[in-house]
Coordinates of C-alpha atoms in Angstrom, one line a residue:
Chain A
M1 CA 22.9 -38.2 -85.2
S2 CA 21.6 -34.7 -84.7
A3 CA 22.6 -32.9 -81.6
I4 CA 19.2 -31.2 -81.3
E5 CA 16.0 -32.5 -82.9
V6 CA 12.8 -30.6 -82.3
R7 CA 9.4 -31.4 -83.7
G8 CA 6.2 -29.4 -83.1
L9 CA 7.4 -28.0 -79.8
V10 CA 4.7 -25.8 -78.1
R11 CA 4.7 -24.0 -74.8
E12 CA 1.5 -22.3 -73.6
F13 CA 1.2 -20.3 -70.5
K14 CA -2.0 -19.9 -68.5
K15 CA -3.8 -16.7 -69.4
G16 CA -1.0 -16.0 -72.0
P17 CA -0.2 -16.5 -75.6
R18 CA 1.7 -19.5 -77.0
A19 CA 5.2 -18.4 -76.3
V20 CA 6.5 -21.2 -78.6
D21 CA 4.0 -22.2 -81.2
G22 CA 5.0 -25.5 -82.9
I23 CA 8.7 -25.1 -83.8
D24 CA 10.7 -27.7 -85.8
L25 CA 14.4 -27.6 -86.0
T26 CA 17.4 -29.8 -86.4
V27 CA 21.0 -28.9 -85.3
A28 CA 23.8 -31.0 -86.4
E29 CA 26.7 -32.0 -84.1
G30 CA 29.4 -29.4 -83.9
E31 CA 27.2 -26.8 -85.5
I32 CA 26.6 -23.3 -84.2
Y33 CA 22.9 -22.6 -84.5
G34 CA 21.9 -19.0 -84.2
F35 CA 18.3 -18.5 -82.8
L36 CA 17.5 -15.0 -83.8
G37 CA 14.5 -12.9 -82.9
P38 CA 13.3 -9.8 -81.1
N39 CA 12.5 -9.7 -77.4
G40 CA 9.4 -11.7 -76.6
A41 CA 9.7 -13.9 -79.8
G42 CA 10.0 -17.1 -77.8
K43 CA 13.8 -17.7 -77.9
S44 CA 14.3 -18.0 -74.2
T45 CA 11.2 -20.2 -73.7
A46 CA 12.5 -22.6 -76.3
V47 CA 15.9 -22.7 -74.5
L48 CA 14.2 -23.3 -71.1
M49 CA 12.4 -26.3 -72.6
L50 CA 15.5 -27.7 -74.4
T51 CA 17.5 -27.4 -71.1
T52 CA 14.7 -29.2 -69.2
L53 CA 13.9 -26.2 -67.1
L54 CA 10.4 -26.0 -68.5
P55 CA 8.2 -28.9 -69.8
P56 CA 6.7 -28.4 -73.2
T57 CA 2.9 -28.2 -73.6
S58 CA 3.2 -30.5 -76.6
G59 CA 5.7 -31.7 -79.2
T60 CA 8.9 -33.6 -78.8
A61 CA 12.6 -32.7 -78.6
T62 CA 15.8 -34.6 -78.1
V63 CA 19.1 -33.1 -77.0
A64 CA 22.3 -35.1 -77.4
G65 CA 20.0 -38.0 -78.3
F66 CA 17.9 -37.9 -75.1
D67 CA 14.3 -37.0 -74.8
I68 CA 13.9 -33.7 -72.9
V69 CA 10.8 -34.9 -71.1
K70 CA 11.5 -38.6 -70.4
Q71 CA 15.3 -38.4 -70.1
G72 CA 15.9 -35.2 -68.2
P73 CA 18.8 -36.4 -66.1
Q74 CA 20.7 -37.6 -69.2
V75 CA 20.0 -34.4 -71.1
R76 CA 21.3 -32.3 -68.1
A77 CA 24.4 -34.4 -68.0
S78 CA 25.1 -33.7 -71.7
I79 CA 24.5 -30.0 -71.8
G80 CA 26.1 -26.8 -70.5
A81 CA 24.1 -23.6 -70.3
A82 CA 24.8 -20.0 -69.8
L83 CA 21.5 -18.3 -69.5
Q84 CA 20.6 -14.6 -69.5
E85 CA 21.8 -12.8 -66.4
A86 CA 24.8 -14.9 -65.3
A87 CA 23.4 -16.4 -62.0
L88 CA 26.3 -16.3 -59.6
D89 CA 26.7 -16.3 -55.8
R90 CA 28.3 -13.0 -54.9
F91 CA 29.7 -14.4 -51.7
L92 CA 31.7 -17.1 -53.6
T93 CA 34.9 -16.6 -55.5
G94 CA 35.3 -17.7 -59.1
R95 CA 37.2 -20.8 -58.0
E96 CA 34.6 -21.7 -55.5
H97 CA 32.0 -21.5 -58.3
I98 CA 34.1 -24.0 -60.2
K99 CA 34.2 -26.2 -57.2
L100 CA 30.4 -26.1 -56.8
Q101 CA 29.6 -26.5 -60.4
G102 CA 32.0 -29.5 -60.6
S103 CA 30.3 -31.2 -57.7
L104 CA 26.9 -30.7 -59.3
H105 CA 28.3 -32.7 -62.2
G106 CA 29.9 -35.3 -60.0
M107 CA 33.4 -34.0 -60.5
K108 CA 36.0 -33.8 -57.8
G109 CA 39.6 -34.0 -56.9
A110 CA 42.6 -33.3 -59.1
D111 CA 40.6 -33.7 -62.3
L112 CA 38.2 -30.9 -61.3
K113 CA 41.0 -28.7 -60.1
Q114 CA 43.0 -29.1 -63.4
R115 CA 39.9 -28.6 -65.6
G116 CA 38.9 -25.6 -63.5
N117 CA 42.3 -24.0 -63.8
D118 CA 42.4 -24.6 -67.5
L119 CA 39.0 -23.0 -68.1
L120 CA 39.7 -20.1 -65.8
E121 CA 42.9 -19.4 -67.8
R122 CA 41.0 -19.8 -71.1
V123 CA 38.5 -17.2 -70.2
G124 CA 41.1 -14.9 -68.7
L125 CA 40.1 -15.1 -65.1
T126 CA 43.1 -16.8 -63.5
D127 CA 44.1 -13.6 -61.7
A128 CA 40.6 -12.9 -60.4
A129 CA 39.8 -16.5 -59.5
D130 CA 40.1 -16.1 -55.8
R131 CA 38.1 -12.9 -55.7
K132 CA 34.4 -12.9 -54.7
V133 CA 32.3 -12.5 -57.8
G134 CA 30.4 -9.6 -56.2
G135 CA 33.3 -7.5 -57.4
Y136 CA 33.4 -8.8 -60.9
S137 CA 32.4 -6.7 -64.0
G138 CA 29.6 -7.8 -66.2
G139 CA 32.1 -9.2 -68.8
M140 CA 33.9 -11.2 -66.1
K141 CA 30.7 -12.7 -64.8
R142 CA 29.7 -13.7 -68.4
R143 CA 33.1 -15.3 -68.9
L144 CA 32.9 -17.2 -65.6
D145 CA 29.4 -18.3 -66.5
L146 CA 30.8 -19.7 -69.8
A147 CA 33.6 -21.5 -68.0
L148 CA 31.1 -23.0 -65.6
A149 CA 28.9 -24.2 -68.5
L150 CA 31.9 -25.9 -70.1
L151 CA 33.3 -27.5 -66.9
H152 CA 32.0 -31.0 -67.6
S153 CA 32.9 -30.9 -71.3
P154 CA 29.3 -30.9 -72.5
R155 CA 28.4 -32.0 -76.0
V156 CA 25.8 -29.3 -76.4
L157 CA 26.1 -25.7 -75.2
F158 CA 23.2 -23.4 -74.8
L159 CA 24.0 -19.7 -74.7
D160 CA 21.0 -17.5 -74.1
E161 CA 21.9 -13.9 -75.3
P162 CA 25.4 -14.3 -74.0
T163 CA 26.7 -10.9 -75.0
T164 CA 23.8 -8.7 -73.9
G165 CA 25.2 -5.8 -72.0
L166 CA 28.8 -6.5 -72.7
D167 CA 31.3 -4.0 -74.0
P168 CA 32.6 -4.6 -77.6
Q169 CA 35.9 -6.0 -76.4
S170 CA 34.3 -8.5 -74.1
R171 CA 31.8 -9.4 -76.8
S172 CA 34.5 -10.0 -79.3
A173 CA 36.5 -12.2 -76.8
L174 CA 33.3 -14.3 -76.1
W175 CA 32.7 -14.7 -79.9
D176 CA 36.2 -16.0 -80.4
E177 CA 35.8 -18.5 -77.6
V178 CA 32.5 -19.8 -78.9
A179 CA 33.8 -20.1 -82.4
R180 CA 36.8 -22.0 -81.1
L181 CA 34.7 -24.4 -79.1
S182 CA 32.8 -25.4 -82.2
R183 CA 35.8 -25.5 -84.5
E184 CA 38.3 -27.3 -82.2
D185 CA 36.3 -29.1 -79.6
G186 CA 33.3 -30.1 -81.8
V187 CA 30.8 -28.6 -79.3
T188 CA 27.3 -28.0 -80.6
V189 CA 26.3 -24.5 -79.8
F190 CA 22.7 -23.3 -79.6
L191 CA 22.9 -19.5 -79.4
T192 CA 20.0 -17.2 -78.9
T193 CA 20.6 -13.6 -79.8
Q194 CA 18.8 -10.4 -80.8
Y195 CA 22.1 -9.1 -82.3
L196 CA 22.2 -9.5 -86.1
E197 CA 26.0 -9.2 -86.3
E198 CA 26.3 -11.9 -83.6
A199 CA 24.3 -14.4 -85.6
D200 CA 26.0 -13.4 -88.8
A201 CA 29.5 -13.7 -87.3
L202 CA 29.1 -16.9 -85.4
A203 CA 26.3 -19.1 -86.6
N204 CA 26.7 -21.8 -89.3
R205 CA 22.9 -21.7 -89.6
V206 CA 20.3 -19.3 -88.4
G207 CA 16.6 -19.8 -87.4
I208 CA 14.6 -16.6 -87.2
I209 CA 11.8 -16.8 -84.7
D210 CA 8.9 -14.4 -84.4
H211 CA 5.7 -14.7 -82.3
G212 CA 6.7 -18.3 -81.3
T213 CA 7.2 -19.7 -84.8
I214 CA 10.3 -20.1 -87.0
V215 CA 9.7 -17.9 -90.0
V216 CA 12.9 -18.8 -91.9
E217 CA 15.9 -21.0 -91.5
G218 CA 19.2 -21.4 -93.3
T219 CA 22.8 -20.3 -93.5
P220 CA 23.3 -16.5 -93.1
D221 CA 24.4 -16.3 -96.8
E222 CA 21.5 -18.4 -98.0
L223 CA 19.0 -16.2 -96.2
K224 CA 20.6 -13.0 -97.4
A225 CA 20.7 -14.3 -101.0
E226 CA 17.1 -15.2 -100.7
V227 CA 15.9 -11.7 -100.0
G228 CA 17.9 -9.7 -102.4
R229 CA 20.9 -8.7 -104.3
S230 CA 23.8 -6.5 -103.3
S231 CA 23.5 -2.7 -103.9
V232 CA 26.1 -0.1 -104.7
E233 CA 26.1 3.6 -103.8
I234 CA 28.4 5.9 -105.6
E235 CA 29.2 9.6 -104.9
P236 CA 30.8 11.5 -107.8
H237 CA 33.7 13.8 -107.1
D238 CA 31.9 16.5 -109.1
A239 CA 28.3 16.9 -107.9
A240 CA 27.3 18.3 -111.3
R241 CA 28.0 14.9 -112.9
L242 CA 25.3 13.2 -110.7
A243 CA 22.8 13.0 -113.6
D244 CA 25.5 11.5 -115.8
L245 CA 26.3 9.0 -113.1
E246 CA 22.7 7.9 -112.8
R247 CA 22.5 7.3 -116.5
A248 CA 25.7 5.4 -116.5
L249 CA 24.5 3.1 -113.8
T250 CA 21.2 2.3 -115.4
P251 CA 22.4 -0.8 -117.3
F252 CA 23.7 -2.4 -114.2
G253 CA 20.6 -2.5 -112.0
E254 CA 17.4 -0.8 -110.8
P255 CA 17.8 2.7 -109.2
M256 CA 17.2 3.1 -105.4
V257 CA 16.3 6.1 -103.5
T258 CA 19.3 7.8 -102.0
R259 CA 20.7 11.0 -100.7
G260 CA 21.0 13.9 -103.2
T261 CA 24.8 13.7 -103.5
S262 CA 25.0 10.1 -104.6
A263 CA 23.3 7.5 -106.8
S264 CA 22.4 3.9 -105.8
I265 CA 21.3 0.9 -107.7
R266 CA 20.4 -2.7 -106.8
L267 CA 22.9 -4.8 -108.8
N268 CA 21.5 -7.2 -111.5
E269 CA 24.4 -9.6 -111.2
G270 CA 25.7 -9.0 -107.7
V271 CA 29.2 -7.9 -106.8
G272 CA 30.6 -9.1 -110.1
D273 CA 29.1 -6.0 -111.7
V274 CA 31.3 -3.6 -109.7
T275 CA 34.3 -4.0 -112.0
A276 CA 32.2 -3.3 -115.0
I277 CA 30.7 -0.2 -113.4
V278 CA 34.1 1.3 -112.5
R279 CA 35.2 0.7 -116.1
A280 CA 32.0 2.3 -117.5
L281 CA 32.4 5.4 -115.3
D282 CA 36.1 5.7 -116.2
A283 CA 35.2 5.5 -119.9
Q284 CA 32.8 8.4 -119.4
G285 CA 35.3 10.5 -117.3
I286 CA 33.2 10.4 -114.1
V287 CA 35.6 10.5 -111.2
V288 CA 34.3 8.6 -108.2
H289 CA 34.6 10.2 -104.8
Q290 CA 33.1 7.3 -102.8
L291 CA 31.9 3.9 -103.6
R292 CA 30.0 1.8 -101.1
L293 CA 29.0 -1.8 -101.7
R294 CA 26.2 -3.0 -99.4
E295 CA 25.4 -6.7 -98.9
P296 CA 21.9 -7.6 -97.7
T297 CA 21.7 -8.1 -94.0
L298 CA 19.8 -10.5 -91.7
D299 CA 17.7 -7.5 -90.8
D300 CA 16.6 -7.4 -94.5
V301 CA 15.7 -11.1 -94.2
F302 CA 13.7 -10.4 -91.0
L303 CA 12.0 -7.4 -92.7
E304 CA 11.2 -9.6 -95.8
K305 CA 9.7 -12.4 -93.7
T306 CA 7.8 -10.4 -91.0
G307 CA 7.2 -7.1 -92.5
R308 CA 9.1 -5.2 -89.8
S309 CA 12.7 -4.6 -88.9
L310 CA 14.4 -6.7 -86.3
E311 CA 16.5 -3.7 -85.0
G312 CA 14.4 -2.2 -82.2
S313 CA 11.4 -4.4 -83.0
G314 CA 11.2 -6.0 -79.5
D315 CA 10.3 -3.3 -77.2
N316 CA 8.4 -5.5 -74.8
D317 CA 10.3 -7.4 -72.1
E318 CA 12.0 -10.7 -72.8
D319 CA 10.0 -13.9 -72.5
E320 CA 12.4 -15.9 -70.4
T321 CA 10.2 -16.3 -67.3
P322 CA 6.6 -15.9 -68.2
S323 CA 4.3 -16.6 -65.2
A324 CA 2.6 -19.9 -65.3
Chain B
M1 CA 31.2 -42.3 -61.3
T2 CA 28.0 -44.2 -60.3
G3 CA 24.7 -42.5 -60.2
F4 CA 24.6 -42.6 -56.4
S5 CA 28.2 -41.4 -56.0
H6 CA 27.4 -38.5 -58.5
W7 CA 24.2 -37.7 -56.5
L8 CA 26.2 -37.7 -53.2
T9 CA 28.8 -35.4 -54.7
A10 CA 26.1 -33.0 -55.8
V11 CA 24.5 -33.1 -52.3
K12 CA 27.9 -32.3 -50.7
G13 CA 28.5 -29.5 -53.2
I14 CA 25.1 -27.8 -52.4
T15 CA 25.6 -28.3 -48.7
W16 CA 29.1 -26.8 -48.9
R17 CA 27.9 -23.8 -50.9
Q18 CA 25.0 -23.0 -48.6
S19 CA 27.0 -23.4 -45.4
S20 CA 29.9 -21.4 -46.9
S21 CA 27.6 -18.5 -47.8
F22 CA 26.1 -18.7 -44.3
F23 CA 29.3 -18.6 -42.3
K24 CA 30.8 -15.9 -44.5
N25 CA 27.9 -13.6 -44.0
P26 CA 27.5 -12.0 -40.5
A27 CA 24.1 -10.8 -41.5
L28 CA 23.0 -14.4 -41.6
V29 CA 25.0 -15.8 -38.7
L30 CA 24.1 -13.2 -36.1
P31 CA 20.3 -13.4 -36.3
S32 CA 20.5 -17.2 -36.1
L33 CA 22.3 -16.9 -32.8
L34 CA 20.6 -13.8 -31.4
F35 CA 17.0 -15.0 -32.2
P36 CA 17.1 -18.1 -29.8
M37 CA 19.1 -16.1 -27.2
L38 CA 16.4 -13.5 -27.1
F39 CA 13.8 -16.2 -26.4
F40 CA 16.0 -17.9 -23.8
A41 CA 16.8 -14.6 -22.0
A42 CA 13.2 -13.5 -22.1
F43 CA 11.5 -16.7 -21.0
A44 CA 14.1 -18.3 -18.7
G45 CA 15.0 -15.0 -17.1
G46 CA 11.8 -13.0 -17.2
L47 CA 9.5 -15.9 -16.3
S48 CA 11.7 -17.8 -13.9
D49 CA 9.2 -17.3 -11.0
L50 CA 6.9 -19.8 -12.8
N51 CA 9.1 -22.4 -11.2
R52 CA 7.3 -21.7 -7.9
I53 CA 3.7 -22.1 -9.0
P54 CA 1.9 -25.1 -7.6
G55 CA 2.0 -28.1 -10.0
F56 CA 5.3 -27.1 -11.7
D57 CA 7.2 -30.2 -11.0
Y58 CA 10.0 -30.2 -13.6
E59 CA 12.9 -31.3 -11.5
P60 CA 15.8 -29.7 -13.5
G61 CA 14.2 -26.2 -13.0
Y62 CA 12.7 -23.5 -15.1
T63 CA 15.9 -22.5 -17.0
T64 CA 16.3 -26.0 -18.2
F65 CA 12.6 -26.2 -19.0
Q66 CA 13.0 -23.2 -21.3
Y67 CA 16.3 -24.5 -22.7
V68 CA 14.6 -27.4 -24.3
F69 CA 12.0 -25.2 -25.9
V70 CA 14.7 -22.9 -27.3
L71 CA 16.6 -25.9 -28.5
F72 CA 13.7 -27.1 -30.6
Q73 CA 12.6 -23.6 -31.6
S74 CA 16.1 -22.7 -32.9
S75 CA 16.5 -26.0 -34.7
M76 CA 13.1 -25.8 -36.4
F77 CA 13.7 -22.2 -37.4
G78 CA 17.2 -23.1 -38.7
G79 CA 15.4 -25.3 -41.1
I80 CA 12.9 -22.7 -42.0
F81 CA 15.6 -20.1 -42.7
I82 CA 17.0 -22.4 -45.5
G83 CA 13.7 -21.8 -47.3
F84 CA 14.7 -18.1 -47.4
A85 CA 17.9 -19.0 -49.1
V86 CA 16.1 -21.1 -51.7
A87 CA 13.6 -18.4 -52.4
R88 CA 16.5 -16.0 -52.8
D89 CA 18.2 -18.4 -55.2
F90 CA 15.0 -18.5 -57.3
E91 CA 14.8 -14.8 -57.3
N92 CA 18.3 -14.2 -58.5
G93 CA 18.4 -17.1 -60.9
F94 CA 20.9 -19.3 -59.0
A95 CA 18.3 -22.0 -58.6
R96 CA 18.3 -22.5 -62.4
R97 CA 22.0 -23.2 -62.3
L98 CA 21.3 -26.0 -59.8
M99 CA 18.3 -27.3 -61.7
I100 CA 20.3 -27.5 -65.0
A101 CA 23.5 -28.9 -63.6
T102 CA 22.1 -31.5 -61.3
P103 CA 21.0 -34.6 -63.1
R104 CA 19.1 -36.0 -60.1
R105 CA 17.3 -33.0 -58.6
S106 CA 16.4 -34.7 -55.3
A107 CA 20.1 -33.8 -54.6
I108 CA 19.0 -30.2 -54.4
I109 CA 16.5 -30.9 -51.5
C110 CA 19.0 -33.0 -49.7
G111 CA 21.8 -30.5 -50.2
Y112 CA 19.7 -27.6 -48.8
G113 CA 18.4 -29.9 -46.0
L114 CA 21.9 -30.9 -44.9
A115 CA 23.0 -27.3 -45.0
A116 CA 20.1 -26.5 -42.7
L117 CA 21.3 -29.2 -40.3
V118 CA 24.8 -27.8 -40.3
R119 CA 23.4 -24.4 -39.4
S120 CA 21.2 -25.8 -36.7
A121 CA 24.0 -27.8 -35.2
F122 CA 26.1 -24.6 -35.0
T123 CA 23.2 -22.8 -33.3
I124 CA 22.5 -25.7 -31.0
V125 CA 26.1 -25.8 -29.8
F126 CA 26.0 -22.1 -29.2
V127 CA 22.7 -22.2 -27.3
T128 CA 23.8 -25.1 -25.2
I129 CA 27.0 -23.4 -24.2
V130 CA 25.1 -20.3 -23.2
A131 CA 22.5 -22.4 -21.3
L132 CA 25.3 -24.3 -19.5
V133 CA 26.8 -21.0 -18.4
A134 CA 23.3 -19.9 -17.3
G135 CA 23.1 -23.0 -15.1
I136 CA 20.8 -25.6 -16.7
N137 CA 20.6 -28.9 -14.9
V138 CA 21.4 -32.0 -17.0
L139 CA 19.8 -34.9 -15.2
G140 CA 19.5 -37.3 -18.2
S141 CA 22.1 -39.9 -19.0
P142 CA 24.6 -39.3 -21.8
G143 CA 22.5 -41.6 -24.0
Q144 CA 19.4 -39.5 -23.3
I145 CA 21.2 -36.3 -24.0
V146 CA 22.4 -37.7 -27.3
L147 CA 18.8 -38.7 -28.1
L148 CA 17.6 -35.2 -27.1
F149 CA 20.1 -33.6 -29.6
L150 CA 19.1 -36.0 -32.3
L151 CA 15.5 -35.2 -31.7
A152 CA 16.2 -31.5 -31.9
L153 CA 18.3 -31.9 -35.0
T154 CA 15.7 -34.0 -36.8
S155 CA 13.0 -31.5 -36.0
N156 CA 15.1 -29.2 -38.1
I157 CA 14.4 -31.4 -41.0
L158 CA 10.6 -30.8 -40.6
G159 CA 11.2 -27.0 -40.7
S160 CA 13.4 -27.4 -43.8
L161 CA 11.0 -29.6 -45.7
W162 CA 8.1 -27.3 -45.0
A163 CA 10.0 -24.1 -46.0
L164 CA 11.5 -25.8 -49.1
G165 CA 8.0 -26.8 -50.3
I166 CA 6.9 -23.2 -50.0
A167 CA 10.0 -21.8 -51.6
F168 CA 9.8 -24.2 -54.6
R169 CA 6.1 -23.4 -55.1
F170 CA 6.3 -19.6 -54.9
Q171 CA 9.9 -18.9 -55.7
T172 CA 9.9 -15.5 -54.1
L173 CA 11.1 -14.0 -50.8
S174 CA 7.8 -12.3 -50.3
V175 CA 6.3 -15.6 -49.0
T176 CA 8.7 -16.0 -46.1
P177 CA 6.0 -15.2 -43.6
L178 CA 4.2 -18.2 -44.9
M179 CA 7.2 -20.3 -44.1
Q180 CA 7.4 -19.0 -40.5
I181 CA 3.9 -18.4 -39.3
P182 CA 2.6 -22.0 -39.2
F183 CA 5.6 -23.1 -37.1
F184 CA 5.2 -20.1 -34.8
I185 CA 1.6 -21.0 -34.2
L186 CA 2.5 -24.7 -33.6
L187 CA 5.3 -23.7 -31.3
F188 CA 3.3 -21.3 -29.2
L189 CA 0.2 -23.5 -29.0
A190 CA 2.4 -26.1 -27.3
P191 CA 3.4 -26.0 -23.6
V192 CA 6.0 -23.4 -23.9
Y193 CA 5.8 -21.6 -20.5
V194 CA 4.5 -24.3 -18.2
P195 CA 4.1 -28.1 -18.3
I196 CA 1.0 -29.3 -20.2
Q197 CA -0.8 -30.3 -17.0
L198 CA -1.0 -26.7 -16.0
L199 CA -2.6 -25.5 -19.2
R200 CA -6.4 -24.9 -19.1
G201 CA -9.2 -24.4 -21.5
W202 CA -9.0 -24.4 -25.3
I203 CA -5.2 -24.1 -25.3
R204 CA -5.0 -27.3 -23.4
H205 CA -7.1 -29.1 -26.0
V206 CA -5.0 -27.8 -28.8
A207 CA -1.8 -28.6 -27.0
D208 CA -3.0 -32.2 -26.4
V209 CA -3.0 -32.8 -30.1
N210 CA -0.2 -30.5 -31.2
P211 CA 2.7 -32.5 -32.5
V212 CA 5.2 -30.0 -31.1
T213 CA 3.9 -30.8 -27.6
F214 CA 5.2 -34.4 -28.0
L215 CA 8.6 -33.0 -29.1
L216 CA 8.9 -30.6 -26.2
E217 CA 7.6 -33.1 -23.6
G218 CA 9.7 -35.8 -25.0
G219 CA 12.8 -33.6 -25.1
R220 CA 12.2 -32.3 -21.5
A221 CA 11.8 -35.9 -20.3
L222 CA 15.2 -36.8 -21.9
M223 CA 16.8 -33.8 -20.3
A224 CA 15.3 -34.7 -16.9
G225 CA 16.1 -38.4 -17.2
T226 CA 12.5 -39.3 -16.7
T227 CA 9.9 -41.0 -18.9
G228 CA 7.8 -39.1 -21.3
P229 CA 6.3 -39.3 -24.8
I230 CA 9.7 -40.0 -26.4
V231 CA 8.4 -42.7 -28.7
T232 CA 5.5 -40.4 -29.8
A233 CA 8.1 -37.6 -30.4
W234 CA 10.0 -39.9 -32.8
L235 CA 6.8 -40.9 -34.5
V236 CA 6.0 -37.2 -35.0
I237 CA 9.4 -36.8 -36.6
L238 CA 8.9 -39.9 -38.8
I239 CA 5.3 -39.1 -39.9
G240 CA 6.1 -35.4 -40.3
G241 CA 9.2 -36.2 -42.3
I242 CA 7.2 -38.4 -44.7
V243 CA 4.3 -35.9 -45.1
L244 CA 6.6 -32.8 -45.4
G245 CA 9.0 -34.8 -47.6
I246 CA 6.2 -35.4 -50.0
W247 CA 5.2 -31.7 -49.7
S248 CA 8.8 -30.7 -50.5
L249 CA 9.2 -33.1 -53.4
T250 CA 5.9 -32.1 -55.0
G251 CA 7.0 -28.5 -54.6
L252 CA 10.2 -29.4 -56.5
R253 CA 8.1 -31.0 -59.3
A254 CA 5.9 -27.8 -59.4
A255 CA 9.1 -25.7 -59.8
E256 CA 10.2 -27.9 -62.7
K257 CA 6.9 -27.2 -64.4
R258 CA 6.9 -23.4 -64.1

């Protein structure tokens, strides 16, 4: 059974565009699905629908086997969610948040206490557990939010831009925990992000959404392979040999525009060509100063599918709470 | 855990959180005590000579007459203030946590409502202690006084349900006047300063049909140990509870669709 099954999901807002315009997707159990797109693409609206916070205008979706419209209570009992802007009560401590979240899920007593302590330890908040969250850093709030989302051992976890605004260290720690959840606990993770490296590092599969529709879907490697081959950029030790270098590279691929001190080609056969290139340059006595191999990125995929770059493409505000 | 047991645990959790935040925050606690005290001091103290006007026949006296008003006013507004908390929760995103994590969302209304009752009970105890020190006369039997407090506390539910309905629909603190003003109008178009038989003109006509009149007159009768519209007062609570309960629930449904 799929953990998430979406068919023709649409959400229209009054006097506004279709924030989500007929998406279809399937997420297998235990999978990390990266939902990638610029601000305003429809990621958060999709998450709000899948977490039963917003009813769809049309279409169907099941989460953990339950219909998001007809079986809202069952869906909510099966999911955990850490949405944008960790919503915490600044007057409560971390441990009090655990107590509240547990009660919302019907948990109490020694089981709740033990589970709460385990999770606080896992997210590195044991020492800060009895401090009011008003004094927490952004990273600490995110980690507490994650612990709260996991408290009732959900089968499906929704993370809406979980690392936005975090420093690299906190981001890395959160990635490790999310990967562990999927790998060891079998939790299905639906992760929205606008960070390419986040989707690349974490997701088993990626769906790229733009203007409310999924433009492409697949594993990161499949998507990157679909748009192009690897490229190599070589800088000779002796700048006077640049023309020789360019001639030597010609058999291995098509030339690319580069800086004046180096030559680049898009490889015909992929990274397997690199060994042959090094041998050919050696045979011609061209000493290599620097060699850079560049794999296609998900940004190349986005560029290919939408005609613009994902990096910096979403200048408008996020779509998470459009007015009705 | 059964569905009801789960629901009850969620209600208790929301009540605990709301009450905990209230009692930990002096900025919330102090106004809830000072507000009714201001009314009590201003009306019972400043207008005490009304006791002598012809036709004022409330046996326990003017301070007691005003105490009953302050009791209902503080209780109702204790309920309305919970709407402020809900609106704040919507503004800062906390309401989403509750909406996602609570399988049966009616627990949210009940949790907030119970928290409002806790706050009101706290205020009522405080107001009553001050009123006793100020010299109110309790002529009703213990059973009647229990009924009076029950009536005051349940009037809190009316305020809560009204304010929750507004908070769920608008989800912003900027509509808090909309929560308060209708209750202010209802309260001050009731016999606040003098018994209803002393009111004249249009205000008398309005007071005759104002549901708050029955609560005040019923409450004052219980305090005085006399007869009054006590059954009507309970009917007001019952019918108001049903109507405003529907208002609040439909508000929650509206919030689910935003």
